[in-house]
XYZ file of C-alpha atoms in Angstrom:
532
model
C 10.768 7.874 -28.564
C 9.298 10.033 -31.288
C 10.809 8.464 -34.391
C 11.352 5.081 -35.916
C 13.449 4.781 -39.016
C 12.833 8.403 -39.951
C 9.063 8.078 -39.515
C 7.194 9.812 -36.729
C 5.588 7.154 -34.563
C 2.214 7.378 -32.928
C 2.491 8.405 -29.286
C -0.010 6.345 -27.368
C -0.382 5.157 -23.831
C 0.084 1.428 -23.412
C -0.362 -0.356 -20.120
C 2.054 -3.245 -20.222
C 0.489 -6.568 -19.403
C 1.295 -10.227 -19.349
C -0.385 -10.732 -22.719
C 2.331 -11.801 -25.140
C 3.060 -9.609 -28.108
C 3.261 -12.487 -30.544
C 0.730 -14.808 -28.992
C -1.586 -15.048 -26.029
C -0.172 -15.954 -22.672
C -2.332 -18.194 -20.538
C -1.150 -17.987 -16.971
C -1.994 -21.040 -14.841
C -4.759 -20.861 -12.257
C -3.485 -20.529 -8.709
C -4.775 -22.612 -5.842
C -6.484 -20.988 -2.886
C -3.574 -22.083 -0.706
C -1.070 -20.227 -2.899
C -3.201 -17.066 -2.814
C -3.496 -17.338 0.972
C 0.283 -17.672 1.261
C 0.692 -14.639 -0.995
C -1.785 -12.656 1.117
C 0.088 -13.244 4.369
C 2.368 -10.337 3.453
C -0.631 -8.032 3.838
C -1.443 -9.696 7.166
C 2.065 -9.050 8.530
C 2.240 -5.524 7.114
C -1.139 -4.519 8.502
C -0.462 -6.138 11.880
C 2.624 -3.948 12.320
C 0.875 -0.952 10.765
C -1.923 -1.308 13.331
C 0.578 -1.271 16.184
C 2.103 1.897 14.709
C -1.220 3.629 14.051
C -2.423 2.894 17.580
C 0.693 3.880 19.473
C 2.925 6.174 17.455
C 1.285 9.439 18.558
C 1.181 8.380 22.248
C 4.827 7.223 21.939
C 5.915 10.540 20.441
C 4.003 12.510 23.051
C 5.488 10.339 25.805
C 9.073 11.031 24.726
C 8.312 14.753 24.803
C 7.536 15.786 21.205
C 5.866 19.243 21.225
C 2.157 19.167 20.383
C 2.585 21.620 17.520
C 4.944 19.193 15.746
C 3.366 15.781 16.274
C 1.495 15.743 12.944
C 4.703 16.623 11.076
C 6.064 13.140 11.714
C 3.738 11.927 8.944
C 5.251 14.291 6.358
C 8.817 13.073 5.854
C 8.257 9.498 4.695
C 5.269 10.349 2.435
C 7.319 12.998 0.624
C 10.072 10.459 -0.052
C 7.540 7.824 -1.063
C 5.607 10.140 -3.355
C 8.791 11.124 -5.196
C 10.412 7.682 -5.346
C 7.581 5.169 -5.624
C 6.871 5.562 -9.386
C 10.618 5.440 -10.094
C 11.071 2.263 -8.063
C 7.913 0.813 -9.620
C 9.412 1.361 -13.064
C 12.743 -0.068 -11.896
C 11.042 -3.225 -10.639
C 9.434 -3.700 -14.064
C 12.960 -4.187 -15.423
C 14.682 -5.779 -12.422
C 16.941 -8.605 -13.618
C 17.536 -10.315 -10.287
C 17.677 -14.114 -10.462
C 15.050 -14.130 -7.710
C 12.452 -12.260 -9.790
C 11.353 -8.696 -10.373
C 9.284 -7.830 -7.291
C 10.587 -10.029 -4.497
C 13.994 -8.331 -4.056
C 12.189 -5.023 -3.430
C 9.676 -6.664 -1.071
C 12.484 -8.255 0.973
C 14.400 -4.967 1.238
C 11.314 -3.056 2.365
C 10.484 -5.753 4.924
C 13.931 -5.336 6.496
C 13.384 -1.550 6.594
C 10.062 -2.096 8.378
C 11.779 -4.216 11.024
C 14.494 -1.617 11.597
C 11.938 1.199 11.826
C 9.860 -0.733 14.352
C 12.936 -1.450 16.456
C 13.776 2.266 16.607
C 10.399 3.806 17.314
C 9.243 1.211 19.865
C 12.599 0.997 21.666
C 14.091 4.455 21.035
C 13.362 5.792 24.501
C 14.779 2.677 26.191
C 17.902 2.714 24.007
C 18.688 6.364 24.769
C 17.932 5.910 28.488
C 20.557 3.157 28.604
C 23.155 5.332 26.830
C 22.826 8.689 28.595
C 21.550 10.142 31.844
C 21.715 13.790 30.794
C 18.043 14.893 30.719
C 18.468 17.415 27.888
C 20.470 15.092 25.647
C 18.128 12.234 26.484
C 15.099 14.286 25.387
C 16.647 15.380 22.075
C 18.003 11.947 21.170
C 14.865 10.070 22.241
C 12.687 12.293 20.037
C 15.153 12.028 17.132
C 15.548 8.220 17.255
C 11.820 7.672 17.661
C 11.001 9.971 14.744
C 13.616 8.285 12.517
C 12.044 4.914 13.323
C 8.544 6.176 12.540
C 9.667 7.697 9.231
C 11.579 4.575 8.190
C 8.770 2.200 9.102
C 6.048 4.348 7.574
C 8.027 4.787 4.352
C 8.621 1.041 3.945
C 5.096 -0.016 4.985
C 3.482 2.367 2.484
C 5.993 1.590 -0.258
C 5.669 -2.192 -0.045
C 2.028 -2.284 -1.133
C 2.900 -1.460 -4.767
C 5.419 -4.309 -5.305
C 3.068 -6.781 -3.584
C 0.181 -5.837 -5.897
C 2.441 -5.894 -8.975
C 3.760 -9.329 -7.895
C 0.157 -10.598 -7.747
C -0.662 -9.096 -11.170
C 2.489 -10.628 -12.718
C 1.879 -14.240 -11.754
C -1.935 -14.556 -11.796
C -4.576 -14.703 -14.499
C -7.429 -12.187 -14.443
C -9.766 -14.342 -12.333
C -7.032 -15.032 -9.791
C -6.157 -11.329 -9.611
C -9.689 -10.623 -8.363
C -9.560 -13.547 -5.937
C -6.113 -12.445 -4.776
C -7.199 -8.848 -4.165
C -10.155 -9.965 -2.047
C -7.854 -12.344 -0.189
C -5.412 -9.482 0.396
C -8.199 -7.313 1.819
C -9.431 -10.147 4.030
C -5.997 -10.757 5.575
C -5.376 -7.021 5.816
C -8.421 -6.755 8.054
C -7.482 -9.774 10.156
C -3.920 -8.518 10.585
C -5.137 -5.073 11.577
C -7.604 -6.516 14.066
C -4.935 -8.585 15.804
C -2.497 -5.657 15.721
C -4.966 -3.321 17.397
C -5.846 -6.086 19.853
C -2.163 -6.299 20.753
C -2.151 -2.573 21.460
C -5.338 -2.782 23.530
C -3.812 -5.228 26.033
C -2.109 -3.740 29.091
C 1.157 -5.678 28.769
C 2.871 -3.688 31.514
C 0.937 -5.559 34.199
C 1.444 -9.012 32.682
C 4.357 -11.371 33.263
C 5.736 -10.992 29.726
C 5.783 -7.209 30.120
C 7.656 -7.452 33.398
C 10.223 -9.832 31.905
C 10.942 -7.704 28.818
C 10.791 -4.363 30.622
C 7.914 -2.395 29.063
C 4.842 -2.987 26.917
C 6.680 -1.527 23.912
C 9.314 -4.263 24.039
C 6.525 -6.861 24.091
C 4.854 -5.279 21.061
C 8.149 -5.156 19.183
C 8.987 -8.797 19.879
C 5.579 -10.115 18.820
C 5.312 -7.794 15.798
C 8.785 -8.674 14.546
C 8.155 -12.424 14.824
C 4.841 -12.184 12.971
C 6.283 -9.916 10.249
C 9.262 -12.207 9.589
C 7.118 -15.357 9.457
C 4.488 -13.806 7.164
C 7.008 -12.451 4.677
C 8.979 -15.702 4.523
C 5.765 -17.504 3.546
C 4.818 -14.723 1.102
C 8.162 -14.756 -0.693
C 7.908 -18.543 -1.108
C 4.278 -18.493 -2.282
C 4.434 -18.115 -6.085
C 7.951 -18.137 -7.594
C 8.834 -15.643 -10.306
C 10.958 -16.446 -13.338
C 13.568 -13.669 -13.675
C 13.936 -11.434 -16.696
C 16.709 -12.536 -18.994
C 17.836 -12.062 -22.558
C 15.963 -14.516 -24.775
C 18.714 -14.334 -27.400
C 21.125 -15.899 -24.906
C 18.712 -18.655 -23.893
C 17.310 -19.796 -27.259
C 19.580 -22.146 -29.229
C 20.281 -21.109 -32.842
C 18.018 -23.798 -34.300
C 15.130 -22.551 -32.106
C 15.616 -18.871 -32.846
C 12.412 -17.126 -33.945
C 11.917 -16.694 -37.665
C 9.891 -13.523 -37.398
C 12.302 -10.688 -38.294
C 10.658 -8.307 -35.898
C 11.078 -10.888 -33.148
C 14.723 -11.663 -33.833
C 15.899 -8.095 -34.267
C 15.215 -6.981 -30.720
C 16.788 -7.932 -27.408
C 13.867 -9.360 -25.459
C 13.352 -10.916 -22.076
C 11.040 -13.411 -20.577
C 9.394 -13.670 -17.243
C 6.444 -15.484 -15.875
C 5.462 -18.130 -13.416
C 6.971 -21.316 -12.124
C 5.351 -23.137 -15.062
C 7.563 -21.269 -17.542
C 9.071 -24.481 -18.943
C 5.646 -25.648 -20.050
C 4.277 -22.265 -21.082
C 7.308 -20.270 -22.210
C 6.627 -16.861 -23.673
C 8.256 -13.563 -24.479
C 7.862 -10.676 -22.071
C 5.691 -8.125 -23.888
C 6.656 -5.313 -21.559
C 10.128 -5.120 -23.081
C 9.157 -6.504 -26.479
C 6.844 -3.555 -27.054
C 9.686 -1.103 -26.669
C 10.805 -1.748 -30.263
C 13.634 0.331 -31.645
C 17.230 -0.756 -31.955
C 18.862 -3.750 -30.397
C 19.923 -2.817 -26.847
C 21.577 -4.470 -23.932
C 19.531 -5.144 -20.773
C 21.283 -2.336 -18.885
C 20.628 0.139 -21.699
C 16.953 -0.771 -21.896
C 16.444 -0.496 -18.123
C 18.322 2.792 -18.012
C 16.191 4.271 -20.795
C 12.948 3.289 -19.114
C 13.985 4.592 -15.709
C 15.103 8.081 -16.747
C 13.164 10.958 -15.226
C 12.249 12.193 -18.705
C 10.668 8.904 -19.802
C 8.979 8.523 -16.420
C 7.477 11.994 -16.673
C 6.382 11.245 -20.247
C 4.633 8.074 -19.115
C 2.841 9.854 -16.282
C 1.785 12.799 -18.450
C 0.441 10.488 -21.170
C -1.700 8.595 -18.660
C -5.306 8.445 -19.919
C -7.978 10.465 -18.162
C -9.651 7.451 -16.561
C -6.362 6.455 -14.866
C -5.943 9.995 -13.549
C -9.498 10.057 -12.208
C -8.916 6.724 -10.487
C -5.766 8.115 -8.851
C -7.615 11.277 -7.721
C -10.467 9.248 -6.229
C -7.890 7.081 -4.423
C -6.222 10.238 -3.101
C -9.514 11.627 -1.796
C -10.390 8.330 -0.127
C -7.050 7.915 1.607
C -7.027 11.566 2.710
C -10.366 11.038 4.439
C -9.385 7.662 5.880
C -5.992 8.744 7.227
C -7.402 11.974 8.675
C -9.460 9.815 10.978
C -7.322 6.736 11.523
C -3.938 8.308 12.273
C -5.387 10.410 15.091
C -8.201 8.145 16.251
C -6.623 6.879 19.484
C -5.551 10.431 20.355
C -9.138 11.584 19.644
C -10.493 8.894 21.954
C -8.082 9.834 24.720
C -8.551 13.613 24.544
C -12.138 14.127 23.336
C -14.177 11.043 24.209
C -12.434 10.383 27.550
C -11.385 14.006 28.271
C -7.833 12.993 29.166
C -4.635 15.025 28.910
C -1.411 13.484 27.527
C 0.660 16.419 28.839
C -0.310 15.937 32.494
C 1.967 14.295 35.048
C 2.439 10.568 34.442
C 0.530 9.481 37.577
C -2.193 12.132 37.357
C -5.847 11.268 36.821
C -5.944 13.167 33.515
C -2.969 11.233 32.085
C -4.315 7.831 33.219
C -7.695 8.740 31.718
C -5.991 9.583 28.437
C -4.181 6.222 28.418
C -7.484 4.468 29.063
C -8.959 6.306 26.074
C -6.051 5.189 23.894
C -6.622 1.560 24.895
C -10.342 1.798 24.109
C -9.414 3.480 20.826
C -7.370 0.386 19.995
C -10.490 -1.710 20.539
C -12.331 0.596 18.153
C -9.651 0.120 15.512
C -9.819 -3.623 16.149
C -13.568 -3.486 15.414
C -12.718 -1.588 12.231
C -10.354 -4.333 11.084
C -12.782 -7.167 11.877
C -15.462 -5.295 9.953
C -13.037 -4.850 7.048
C -12.329 -8.588 6.930
C -16.004 -9.548 7.029
C -16.901 -6.997 4.365
C -14.028 -8.197 2.171
C -15.303 -11.756 2.486
C -18.793 -10.821 1.305
C -17.677 -8.184 -1.175
C -16.885 -10.727 -3.897
C -20.498 -11.908 -3.800
C -21.773 -8.320 -3.828
C -19.859 -7.247 -6.953
C -22.065 -9.149 -9.478
C -25.246 -7.917 -7.759
C -24.363 -4.302 -6.979
C -21.416 -3.508 -9.246
C -18.121 -1.774 -8.562
C -19.593 1.722 -8.942
C -22.199 1.314 -6.204
C -19.748 -0.451 -3.906
C -17.197 2.322 -4.405
C -19.811 5.007 -3.708
C -21.232 3.160 -0.706
C -17.809 2.808 0.945
C -17.169 6.552 0.829
C -20.725 7.451 1.873
C -20.871 5.183 4.925
C -17.452 6.354 6.113
C -18.406 10.019 5.667
C -21.631 9.618 7.624
C -19.981 7.529 10.358
C -17.123 9.940 11.043
C -19.554 12.868 10.946
C -21.689 11.348 13.705
C -18.581 10.533 15.776
C -17.422 14.156 15.569
C -20.835 15.557 16.475
C -21.662 13.024 19.219
C -18.370 11.799 20.817
C -19.852 9.046 22.967
C -17.862 5.912 23.830
C -20.438 3.322 22.811
C -21.743 5.022 19.669
C -18.157 5.615 18.546
C -17.278 1.941 18.938
C -20.392 0.898 17.003
C -19.641 3.334 14.163
C -16.101 1.935 13.913
C -17.664 -0.874 11.868
C -18.149 1.646 9.038
C -14.398 2.354 9.009
C -13.893 -1.260 7.948
C -16.150 -0.808 4.921
C -13.971 2.099 3.774
C -10.751 0.186 4.465
C -11.845 -2.794 2.393
C -13.060 -0.486 -0.375
C -9.697 1.290 -0.648
C -7.729 -1.969 -0.692
C -9.773 -3.707 -3.388
C -11.977 -1.652 -5.714
C -9.339 0.735 -7.183
C -7.085 -2.228 -8.008
C -10.039 -4.167 -9.406
C -10.730 -1.220 -11.687
C -7.070 -1.093 -12.730
C -7.152 -4.804 -13.571
C -10.287 -4.151 -15.664
C -8.527 -1.287 -17.474
C -5.570 -3.576 -18.240
C -7.873 -6.299 -19.486
C -9.746 -3.871 -21.732
C -6.482 -2.578 -23.209
C -5.342 -6.123 -23.954
C -8.527 -6.781 -25.923
C -8.245 -3.499 -27.821
C -4.620 -4.155 -28.688
C -5.356 -7.629 -30.034
C -8.232 -6.291 -32.150
C -6.464 -3.193 -33.459
C -5.582 -3.583 -37.189
C -2.027 -2.847 -38.218
C -0.653 -2.679 -34.684
C 3.046 -3.577 -34.591
C 5.954 -3.536 -32.187
C 7.668 -0.872 -34.246
C 5.245 1.901 -33.324
C 6.510 4.218 -30.630
C 4.735 3.880 -27.322
C 5.028 5.362 -23.887
C 5.944 2.340 -21.782
C 4.265 1.676 -18.479
C 4.631 -1.580 -16.643
C 2.257 -3.007 -14.090
C 4.791 -2.078 -11.440
C 4.584 1.573 -12.426
C 0.775 1.471 -12.647
C 0.473 -0.004 -9.145
C 3.115 2.385 -7.811
C 1.345 5.416 -9.285
C -1.909 4.385 -7.649
C -0.390 3.495 -4.280
C 1.726 6.658 -4.109
C -1.589 8.495 -3.686
C -1.405 7.136 -0.139
C 1.839 9.072 0.371
C 0.336 12.223 -1.116
C -2.658 11.823 1.215
C -0.286 11.560 4.183
C 1.453 14.739 3.044
C -1.877 16.557 2.946
C -2.945 15.145 6.308
C 0.388 15.779 8.018
C 0.716 19.302 6.644
C -2.895 20.357 7.010
C -4.323 18.730 10.102
C -1.660 20.079 12.444
C -2.627 23.587 11.368
C -6.347 22.825 11.735
C -5.905 21.294 15.203
C -3.918 24.302 16.397
C -6.450 26.706 14.877
C -9.472 24.906 16.320
C -7.804 24.054 19.628
C -9.279 20.559 19.570
C -8.586 17.268 17.776
C -12.316 16.904 17.051
C -11.550 18.759 13.821
C -9.831 15.651 12.423
C -13.015 13.550 12.276
C -15.056 16.448 10.897
C -12.431 16.885 8.166
C -12.492 13.149 7.412
C -16.271 13.231 7.059
C -16.249 16.250 4.743
C -13.544 14.846 2.455
C -15.261 11.432 2.245
C -18.575 13.011 1.222
C -16.777 14.999 -1.480
C -15.255 11.688 -2.604
C -18.773 10.219 -2.977
C -19.539 12.792 -5.647
C -16.213 12.218 -7.397
C -16.440 8.427 -7.656
C -20.008 8.709 -8.935
C -19.322 11.353 -11.593
C -15.737 11.024 -12.775
C -14.428 7.482 -12.265
C -14.828 5.214 -15.296
C -16.312 1.757 -14.793
C -15.778 -1.007 -17.361
C -18.752 -3.069 -18.491
């Protein structure tokens, strides 16, 4: 990438956007109904995620996973996601499926989520039906359940990047902001209903008796909601697939600009492509020699070019990723172990006691109340997301970002110091502020960075397609930001198990969450760049 016709090109970072290289692209405004349909993917994802977050630790403990290993279940899928997500994000930027660039990946990950849910919610029942040997049953039940958790967690974390990139591809700047707030709103609603599902004692209801256990009920309802939501999402805003413009443009309509006609280029866009046709700048900006689609995709997706793109990332993108990492580390430290914290610390139960003992039943009661707390968190997240759009012009992204971290840090600190049932449930409202903040503000800032780069590129004198650039598509940008979630899970899974064993109590998880969030307050105030 360092030379062009014997001349050394300028190595610069370029975030690839929908702005056309040889003319402005005006994407059509999307209706509220289309944005709602697009946001239902986040509803379905978060609904199933809430069921997992509420019950995965109790499920693993119930099948007999040793206490010293239960935090390790969060390590496997984040490691895979952290390594693969930027690569897949780059691959989706150049996906040539007839169905579009992002939707094939979203569909695949949705199927993986369904399979993972089926395994971790039904693993114990499946193994019980296949073997009666207690030792083999224990080993296989733990193994199948853990595989399901890893598969579901991997897909649920991974799918956020393609969904955000899909939104950025097909929406104008104003609709991106509306879409992100809509995503956060439905994320909160989906989480609230998912936690509500976990808070209901299905075992004593007719549906639970018919299906066998409460886990079969949760799987059936979660699977139906996930399938319905993703069908609507994938039909919300059609994508026009990438294809070679040279094959589509008749000879008499071929571009006269020599720089335009000498490169193999592709086009993508929205359903209105026939009225607003344009050339895809993401591949047009690559310049260089004429290449086939496979050769171009292969060059972009090599590890060397990927590493080059990540290393050349500007400082403000890196700071945004670090702040996102700090926020998710704090949030996951609390949320992944919250129901276990409620059962063991607030209610003083014991998950390792005999199934019919008072201590075990007390622990289960704590888990159910913890689900109500997480439901309060999700409702709070939805309400805050609804009002956040009105707060941005008055307060600004910087203050909103800072406030989200501060309120979460103070709330979790009080919960750790004063583990009372009622005060804990009240302070769960502050979790929702942090949740909404993490789902919207970092992506709003990324959209602002992209918009600023578009303006600078249009105003830069002498800029041409022939200069060498380090290519980054919106898919890679979103993937790089969202893979901070996987890195946060790695830190939480690897570190909190050690801290819990050292402290001898799960109260350390909320104290850790509070400390990390307060550190994040300082970081977002001092190091994150805000446009305007």
